Amino acid sequence: MNDANTMRAISQDVLGGPEVLREVRVGRPAPRPNEVLVRVRAAGVNPTDWKHRATGGFLGEPPFVLGWDLSGEVAETGIGVAAFKPGDEVFGMLPYPFGHGSHAEYVTVPARALTHKPASIDHVQAGALPLVSLTAWQALTEYADVRPGQRVLVHAAAGGLGHVAVQIAKARGAYVIGTASAGKHDFLREIGVDEPIDYRSTDVTEAVRDVDVVLDTLGGETSVRSLRVLRPGGIVVSVLPVGPPEFYEEAERLGVRAVRMLVEADRAGMEAVAELVESGKLKATIAGTFPLADAAKAHDLGDTSRTTGKLVLLVD
Ligand SMILES: NC(=O)c1ccc[n+]([C@@H]2O[C@H](COP(=O)([O-])OP(=O)(O)OC[C@H]3O[C@@H](n4cnc5c(N)ncnc54)[C@H](OP(=O)(O)O)[C@@H]3O)[C@@H](O)[C@H]2O)c1
């Protein structure tokens, strides 16, 4: 294989800590019908990356290349792709969970998972946004249908997912309650949180009531306890796909709704995200950027669960 047919990628042969990640050269994929080959310029790193690195998750045994977020340029289009041409700047999320592989120089993507990158943002922003924004968009608009004046509680509002969910809920006209440790409350106010709550000193599930929508990013007991803060007919959307069965039983008993979801790749959702970006209503806070070769450092930081905003890999 000569260099033109290969690319750099972050791979792993075993499950484990960040140290199992290594840069390798692998064959460059070719786009199949309805696919686009993207030259990746930036790619977000998400909790699902470090969870899959450690446990294999939905993917099973390595070797595999992680990464679902991407922003970059179209290098080549497969048969049938009319929406994009080589050179177009695009961003999106690979089909979750089985379409992974953006922590690499190139990746093939179903054209339907992409949209044009707004010219007003750089690849770092565009690479940070897709997975968390689509998750928040699907949770808050498709499952919960947040409307103006509703009360929305976002757990872990300073995290990658939480901080975009806050902005999307505000863009829908909601009153937003958000949890974070006290040192992050100025940040929460800056992104639009109306009522920051320190989860270390206050049990938010005791402290707030009459909530229409909870975005549960913590899972476990928090999912179940969050049902209590809802108004009749309110909804907890949990992004932890597995959890206690009482979640559904308790929701039925209380006359509220309980949903667990996994994000799905979707161009319509990405177009909504692009519109929010263009109208100045959605912006990622960048917790740190790392060259592709330093992916392990990004995982190290992510593993702490203390970052504010998003970690992003830069692919030169
Ligand atoms: N189902 C799906 O499709 C889907 C999609 C996206 C994300 N997720 C899941 O959603 C979760 C959050 O993702 P993320 O990207 O936001 O993670 P993240 O960026 O790693 O979250 C870090 C933030 O969590 C906060 N935090 C930690 N423990 C907390 C607690 N007990 N209460 C309130 N805040 C707390 C931290 O704030 P402090 O420093 O103040 O503690 C920190 O700012 C992950 O488990 C992820 O896998 C699921």
mmCIF file of N, CA, C and O and ligand atoms in Angstrom, residues 45-51 96 131-132 135-136 138 154-163 179-184 187 197-200 216-218 222 238-241 260-264 301-311, ligand 1:
data_model
loop_
_atom_site.group_PDB
_atom_site.id
_atom_site.type_symbol
_atom_site.label_atom_id
_atom_site.label_comp_id
_atom_site.label_asym_id
_atom_site.label_seq_id
_atom_site.Cartn_x
_atom_site.Cartn_y
_atom_site.Cartn_z
ATOM 1 N N VAL A 45 -14.763 14.166 20.742
ATOM 2 C CA VAL A 45 -14.585 12.941 21.528
ATOM 3 C C VAL A 45 -15.692 12.964 22.576
ATOM 4 O O VAL A 45 -15.881 13.976 23.257
ATOM 5 N N ASN A 46 -16.428 11.883 22.671
ATOM 6 C CA ASN A 46 -17.605 11.820 23.534
ATOM 7 C C ASN A 46 -17.463 10.703 24.560
ATOM 8 O O ASN A 46 -16.677 9.774 24.368
ATOM 9 N N PRO A 47 -18.280 10.772 25.635
ATOM 10 C CA PRO A 47 -18.232 9.671 26.609
ATOM 11 C C PRO A 47 -18.387 8.297 25.963
ATOM 12 O O PRO A 47 -17.772 7.332 26.406
ATOM 13 N N THR A 48 -19.180 8.220 24.905
ATOM 14 C CA THR A 48 -19.352 6.904 24.269
ATOM 15 C C THR A 48 -18.031 6.399 23.685
ATOM 16 O O THR A 48 -17.806 5.190 23.600
ATOM 17 N N ASP A 49 -17.125 7.317 23.314
ATOM 18 C CA ASP A 49 -15.805 6.884 22.836
ATOM 19 C C ASP A 49 -15.028 6.237 23.973
ATOM 20 O O ASP A 49 -14.469 5.160 23.821
ATOM 21 N N TRP A 50 -14.988 6.919 25.145
ATOM 22 C CA TRP A 50 -14.175 6.315 26.216
ATOM 23 C C TRP A 50 -14.849 5.089 26.810
ATOM 24 O O TRP A 50 -14.164 4.164 27.239
ATOM 25 N N LYS A 51 -16.197 5.046 26.755
ATOM 26 C CA LYS A 51 -16.874 3.826 27.252
ATOM 27 C C LYS A 51 -16.582 2.650 26.308
ATOM 28 O O LYS A 51 -16.304 1.542 26.758
ATOM 29 N N TYR A 96 -25.008 6.024 14.517
ATOM 30 C CA TYR A 96 -24.685 5.500 15.842
ATOM 31 C C TYR A 96 -25.481 4.222 16.084
ATOM 32 O O TYR A 96 -26.683 4.205 15.827
ATOM 33 N N LEU A 131 -22.807 15.017 17.591
ATOM 34 C CA LEU A 131 -23.427 13.980 18.434
ATOM 35 C C LEU A 131 -24.229 14.588 19.579
ATOM 36 O O LEU A 131 -25.378 14.205 19.815
ATOM 37 N N VAL A 132 -23.642 15.559 20.275
ATOM 38 C CA VAL A 132 -24.365 16.126 21.424
ATOM 39 C C VAL A 132 -25.571 16.950 20.965
ATOM 40 O O VAL A 132 -26.628 16.919 21.606
ATOM 41 N N THR A 135 -28.364 14.642 19.811
ATOM 42 C CA THR A 135 -28.979 14.002 20.980
ATOM 43 C C THR A 135 -29.942 14.971 21.659
ATOM 44 O O THR A 135 -31.091 14.634 21.953
ATOM 45 N N ALA A 136 -29.454 16.179 21.908
ATOM 46 C CA ALA A 136 -30.290 17.171 22.593
ATOM 47 C C ALA A 136 -31.500 17.530 21.732
ATOM 48 O O ALA A 136 -32.616 17.661 22.229
ATOM 49 N N GLN A 138 -32.986 15.687 19.391
ATOM 50 C CA GLN A 138 -33.947 14.578 19.351
ATOM 51 C C GLN A 138 -34.670 14.447 20.695
ATOM 52 O O GLN A 138 -35.875 14.209 20.752
ATOM 53 N N VAL A 154 -32.049 20.255 33.136
ATOM 54 C CA VAL A 154 -30.943 19.570 32.466
ATOM 55 C C VAL A 154 -29.932 19.152 33.531
ATOM 56 O O VAL A 154 -29.315 20.013 34.176
ATOM 57 N N HIS A 155 -29.780 17.838 33.729
ATOM 58 C CA HIS A 155 -28.752 17.343 34.648
ATOM 59 C C HIS A 155 -27.390 17.440 33.956
ATOM 60 O O HIS A 155 -27.270 17.146 32.760
ATOM 61 N N ALA A 156 -26.344 17.760 34.714
ATOM 62 C CA ALA A 156 -24.986 17.898 34.167
ATOM 63 C C ALA A 156 -24.969 18.924 33.030
ATOM 64 O O ALA A 156 -24.495 18.655 31.924
ATOM 65 N N ALA A 157 -25.484 20.117 33.349
ATOM 66 C CA ALA A 157 -25.676 21.141 32.320
ATOM 67 C C ALA A 157 -24.371 21.724 31.779
ATOM 68 O O ALA A 157 -24.376 22.403 30.756
ATOM 69 N N ALA A 158 -23.243 21.475 32.456
ATOM 70 C CA ALA A 158 -21.960 21.998 31.959
ATOM 71 C C ALA A 158 -21.241 21.000 31.056
ATOM 72 O O ALA A 158 -20.218 21.318 30.459
ATOM 73 N N GLY A 159 -21.781 19.800 30.942
ATOM 74 C CA GLY A 159 -21.115 18.774 30.130
ATOM 75 C C GLY A 159 -21.303 19.001 28.645
ATOM 76 O O GLY A 159 -22.005 19.930 28.225
ATOM 77 N N GLY A 160 -20.681 18.159 27.861
ATOM 78 C CA GLY A 160 -20.775 18.276 26.404
ATOM 79 C C GLY A 160 -22.224 18.277 25.957
ATOM 80 O O GLY A 160 -22.666 19.159 25.200
ATOM 81 N N LEU A 161 -22.976 17.311 26.431
ATOM 82 C CA LEU A 161 -24.390 17.225 26.060
ATOM 83 C C LEU A 161 -25.204 18.319 26.755
ATOM 84 O O LEU A 161 -25.998 19.010 26.114
ATOM 85 N N GLY A 162 -24.998 18.453 28.066
ATOM 86 C CA GLY A 162 -25.813 19.392 28.839
ATOM 87 C C GLY A 162 -25.735 20.809 28.307
ATOM 88 O O GLY A 162 -26.761 21.494 28.175
ATOM 89 N N HIS A 163 -24.533 21.262 27.946
ATOM 90 C CA HIS A 163 -24.419 22.689 27.587
ATOM 91 C C HIS A 163 -25.056 22.998 26.238
ATOM 92 O O HIS A 163 -25.508 24.115 26.018
ATOM 93 N N THR A 179 -28.017 21.649 36.518
ATOM 94 C CA THR A 179 -27.150 21.291 37.646
ATOM 95 C C THR A 179 -25.684 21.262 37.230
ATOM 96 O O THR A 179 -25.344 20.870 36.113
ATOM 97 N N ALA A 180 -24.846 21.708 38.172
ATOM 98 C CA ALA A 180 -23.383 21.626 38.042
ATOM 99 C C ALA A 180 -22.809 21.963 39.405
ATOM 100 O O ALA A 180 -23.529 22.504 40.268
ATOM 101 N N SER A 181 -21.529 21.687 39.607
ATOM 102 C CA SER A 181 -20.893 22.119 40.849
ATOM 103 C C SER A 181 -20.841 23.655 40.855
ATOM 104 O O SER A 181 -20.868 24.290 39.785
ATOM 105 N N ALA A 182 -20.781 24.240 42.067
ATOM 106 C CA ALA A 182 -20.968 25.690 42.214
ATOM 107 C C ALA A 182 -19.998 26.507 41.356
ATOM 108 O O ALA A 182 -20.362 27.558 40.813
ATOM 109 N N GLY A 183 -18.759 26.033 41.197
ATOM 110 C CA GLY A 183 -17.751 26.777 40.431
ATOM 111 C C GLY A 183 -18.129 26.962 38.964
ATOM 112 O O GLY A 183 -17.524 27.774 38.262
ATOM 113 N N LYS A 184 -19.116 26.227 38.494
ATOM 114 C CA LYS A 184 -19.505 26.317 37.078
ATOM 115 C C LYS A 184 -20.802 27.101 36.880
ATOM 116 O O LYS A 184 -21.337 27.136 35.767
ATOM 117 N N PHE A 187 -20.685 29.941 34.344
ATOM 118 C CA PHE A 187 -20.747 29.369 32.991
ATOM 119 C C PHE A 187 -22.191 29.005 32.638
ATOM 120 O O PHE A 187 -22.672 29.305 31.539
ATOM 121 N N ILE A 197 -28.281 24.957 39.858
ATOM 122 C CA ILE A 197 -28.374 24.264 41.146
ATOM 123 C C ILE A 197 -27.100 23.453 41.359
ATOM 124 O O ILE A 197 -26.647 22.740 40.442
ATOM 125 N N ASP A 198 -26.544 23.601 42.579
ATOM 126 C CA ASP A 198 -25.329 22.859 42.921
ATOM 127 C C ASP A 198 -25.736 21.462 43.383
ATOM 128 O O ASP A 198 -26.260 21.302 44.484
ATOM 129 N N TYR A 199 -25.467 20.478 42.537
ATOM 130 C CA TYR A 199 -25.928 19.121 42.868
ATOM 131 C C TYR A 199 -25.175 18.540 44.062
ATOM 132 O O TYR A 199 -25.605 17.558 44.655
ATOM 133 N N ARG A 200 -24.038 19.189 44.428
ATOM 134 C CA ARG A 200 -23.261 18.649 45.556
ATOM 135 C C ARG A 200 -23.884 19.030 46.903
ATOM 136 O O ARG A 200 -23.725 18.318 47.881
ATOM 137 N N ASP A 216 -32.194 13.650 31.367
ATOM 138 C CA ASP A 216 -31.405 12.889 32.338
ATOM 139 C C ASP A 216 -30.138 12.368 31.679
ATOM 140 O O ASP A 216 -30.186 11.479 30.840
ATOM 141 N N THR A 217 -29.011 12.944 32.086
ATOM 142 C CA THR A 217 -27.716 12.548 31.528
ATOM 143 C C THR A 217 -26.927 11.701 32.522
ATOM 144 O O THR A 217 -25.766 11.397 32.275
ATOM 145 N N LEU A 218 -27.560 11.361 33.642
ATOM 146 C CA LEU A 218 -26.826 10.657 34.706
ATOM 147 C C LEU A 218 -27.253 9.204 34.873
ATOM 148 O O LEU A 218 -26.441 8.335 35.193
ATOM 149 N N THR A 222 -30.956 8.472 39.516
ATOM 150 C CA THR A 222 -31.353 9.841 39.118
ATOM 151 C C THR A 222 -32.514 9.807 38.137
ATOM 152 O O THR A 222 -33.413 10.650 38.197
ATOM 153 N N SER A 238 -34.226 10.025 29.227
ATOM 154 C CA SER A 238 -32.927 9.593 29.722
ATOM 155 C C SER A 238 -32.064 9.163 28.552
ATOM 156 O O SER A 238 -32.514 8.409 27.687
ATOM 157 N N VAL A 239 -30.814 9.637 28.550
ATOM 158 C CA VAL A 239 -29.913 9.240 27.468
ATOM 159 C C VAL A 239 -29.026 8.070 27.890
ATOM 160 O O VAL A 239 -28.107 7.698 27.165
ATOM 161 N N LEU A 240 -29.314 7.516 29.074
ATOM 162 C CA LEU A 240 -28.608 6.298 29.477
ATOM 163 C C LEU A 240 -29.506 5.139 29.059
ATOM 164 O O LEU A 240 -30.598 4.965 29.604
ATOM 165 N N PRO A 241 -29.083 4.383 28.055
ATOM 166 C CA PRO A 241 -30.012 3.441 27.428
ATOM 167 C C PRO A 241 -30.407 2.261 28.301
ATOM 168 O O PRO A 241 -31.405 1.616 28.044
ATOM 169 N N ARG A 260 -36.232 6.235 27.305
ATOM 170 C CA ARG A 260 -34.773 6.102 27.169
ATOM 171 C C ARG A 260 -34.453 6.161 25.680
ATOM 172 O O ARG A 260 -35.141 5.514 24.886
ATOM 173 N N MET A 261 -33.413 6.873 25.325
ATOM 174 C CA MET A 261 -33.117 7.030 23.893
ATOM 175 C C MET A 261 -31.634 6.889 23.577
ATOM 176 O O MET A 261 -30.775 7.079 24.442
ATOM 177 N N LEU A 262 -31.377 6.541 22.327
ATOM 178 C CA LEU A 262 -30.024 6.578 21.754
ATOM 179 C C LEU A 262 -30.089 7.514 20.567
ATOM 180 O O LEU A 262 -31.047 7.459 19.784
ATOM 181 N N VAL A 263 -29.078 8.340 20.423
ATOM 182 C CA VAL A 263 -29.048 9.283 19.304
ATOM 183 C C VAL A 263 -29.008 8.526 17.967
ATOM 184 O O VAL A 263 -28.433 7.451 17.867
ATOM 185 N N GLU A 264 -29.651 9.147 16.944
ATOM 186 C CA GLU A 264 -29.633 8.560 15.599
ATOM 187 C C GLU A 264 -29.089 9.582 14.604
ATOM 188 O O GLU A 264 -29.424 10.770 14.690
ATOM 189 N N LEU A 301 -8.627 13.029 29.808
ATOM 190 C CA LEU A 301 -9.374 14.157 30.359
ATOM 191 C C LEU A 301 -10.863 13.825 30.423
ATOM 192 O O LEU A 301 -11.540 14.099 31.420
ATOM 193 N N GLY A 302 -11.370 13.214 29.373
ATOM 194 C CA GLY A 302 -12.788 12.845 29.333
ATOM 195 C C GLY A 302 -13.147 11.885 30.444
ATOM 196 O O GLY A 302 -14.206 12.016 31.080
ATOM 197 N N ASP A 303 -12.263 10.957 30.701
ATOM 198 C CA ASP A 303 -12.499 9.939 31.740
ATOM 199 C C ASP A 303 -12.792 10.559 33.108
ATOM 200 O O ASP A 303 -13.381 9.915 33.960
ATOM 201 N N THR A 304 -12.366 11.810 33.318
ATOM 202 C CA THR A 304 -12.575 12.441 34.630
ATOM 203 C C THR A 304 -14.039 12.828 34.856
ATOM 204 O O THR A 304 -14.445 13.066 35.989
ATOM 205 N N SER A 305 -14.818 12.949 33.775
ATOM 206 C CA SER A 305 -16.221 13.431 33.845
ATOM 207 C C SER A 305 -16.342 14.826 34.451
ATOM 208 O O SER A 305 -17.373 15.178 35.018
ATOM 209 N N ARG A 306 -15.293 15.627 34.357
ATOM 210 C CA ARG A 306 -15.311 16.967 34.949
ATOM 211 C C ARG A 306 -15.175 18.059 33.900
ATOM 212 O O ARG A 306 -15.153 19.237 34.221
ATOM 213 N N THR A 307 -15.069 17.701 32.626
ATOM 214 C CA THR A 307 -14.816 18.730 31.614
ATOM 215 C C THR A 307 -16.056 19.606 31.402
ATOM 216 O O THR A 307 -17.182 19.176 31.610
ATOM 217 N N THR A 308 -15.789 20.833 30.971
ATOM 218 C CA THR A 308 -16.856 21.788 30.667
ATOM 219 C C THR A 308 -16.895 21.939 29.153
ATOM 220 O O THR A 308 -15.951 22.444 28.567
ATOM 221 N N GLY A 309 -17.986 21.487 28.522
ATOM 222 C CA GLY A 309 -18.070 21.553 27.063
ATOM 223 C C GLY A 309 -17.432 20.339 26.426
ATOM 224 O O GLY A 309 -17.450 19.242 26.987
ATOM 225 N N LYS A 310 -16.797 20.558 25.272
ATOM 226 C CA LYS A 310 -16.410 19.459 24.392
ATOM 227 C C LYS A 310 -14.909 19.313 24.179
ATOM 228 O O LYS A 310 -14.195 20.284 24.041
ATOM 229 N N LEU A 311 -14.481 18.078 24.069
ATOM 230 C CA LEU A 311 -13.107 17.745 23.674
ATOM 231 C C LEU A 311 -13.107 17.431 22.177
ATOM 232 O O LEU A 311 -14.013 16.751 21.693
HETATM 233 N N1 LIG B 1 -28.083 8.092 24.556
HETATM 234 C C1 LIG B 1 -27.329 8.844 23.782
HETATM 235 O O1 LIG B 1 -27.499 8.817 22.579
HETATM 236 C C2 LIG B 1 -26.292 9.770 24.390
HETATM 237 C C3 LIG B 1 -25.794 10.818 23.618
HETATM 238 C C4 LIG B 1 -24.877 11.702 24.208
HETATM 239 C C5 LIG B 1 -24.461 11.503 25.522
HETATM 240 N N2 LIG B 1 -24.963 10.431 26.221
HETATM 241 C C6 LIG B 1 -24.519 10.211 27.622
HETATM 242 O O2 LIG B 1 -24.802 11.371 28.378
HETATM 243 C C7 LIG B 1 -23.872 11.477 29.451
HETATM 244 C C8 LIG B 1 -23.316 12.894 29.489
HETATM 245 O O3 LIG B 1 -22.556 13.141 28.314
HETATM 246 P P1 LIG B 1 -21.643 14.424 28.211
HETATM 247 O O4 LIG B 1 -21.048 14.455 26.834
HETATM 248 O O5 LIG B 1 -22.375 15.624 28.645
HETATM 249 O O6 LIG B 1 -20.514 14.066 29.306
HETATM 250 P P2 LIG B 1 -19.344 14.976 29.879
HETATM 251 O O7 LIG B 1 -19.079 16.108 28.953
HETATM 252 O O8 LIG B 1 -18.226 14.071 30.228
HETATM 253 O O9 LIG B 1 -19.960 15.566 31.232
HETATM 254 C C9 LIG B 1 -19.077 16.231 32.092
HETATM 255 C C10 LIG B 1 -19.874 17.117 33.019
HETATM 256 O O10 LIG B 1 -20.675 16.316 33.878
HETATM 257 C C11 LIG B 1 -20.851 17.056 35.093
HETATM 258 N N3 LIG B 1 -21.232 16.124 36.145
HETATM 259 C C12 LIG B 1 -20.579 14.989 36.528
HETATM 260 N N4 LIG B 1 -21.275 14.379 37.514
HETATM 261 C C13 LIG B 1 -22.380 15.162 37.754
HETATM 262 C C14 LIG B 1 -23.504 15.069 38.642
HETATM 263 N N5 LIG B 1 -23.626 14.053 39.495
HETATM 264 N N6 LIG B 1 -24.459 16.026 38.577
HETATM 265 C C15 LIG B 1 -24.365 17.056 37.704
HETATM 266 N N7 LIG B 1 -23.311 17.204 36.846
HETATM 267 C C16 LIG B 1 -22.347 16.256 36.880
HETATM 268 C C17 LIG B 1 -19.518 17.717 35.308
HETATM 269 O O11 LIG B 1 -19.734 18.927 36.021
HETATM 270 P P3 LIG B 1 -19.055 19.124 37.461
HETATM 271 O O12 LIG B 1 -17.578 19.226 37.199
HETATM 272 O O13 LIG B 1 -19.696 20.344 37.981
HETATM 273 O O14 LIG B 1 -19.372 17.859 38.247
HETATM 274 C C18 LIG B 1 -18.994 17.976 33.904
HETATM 275 O O15 LIG B 1 -19.110 19.333 33.512
HETATM 276 C C19 LIG B 1 -22.810 10.396 29.199
HETATM 277 O O16 LIG B 1 -23.086 9.267 30.028
HETATM 278 C C20 LIG B 1 -23.022 10.027 27.745
HETATM 279 O O17 LIG B 1 -22.619 8.715 27.437
HETATM 280 C C21 LIG B 1 -25.856 9.563 25.691
#
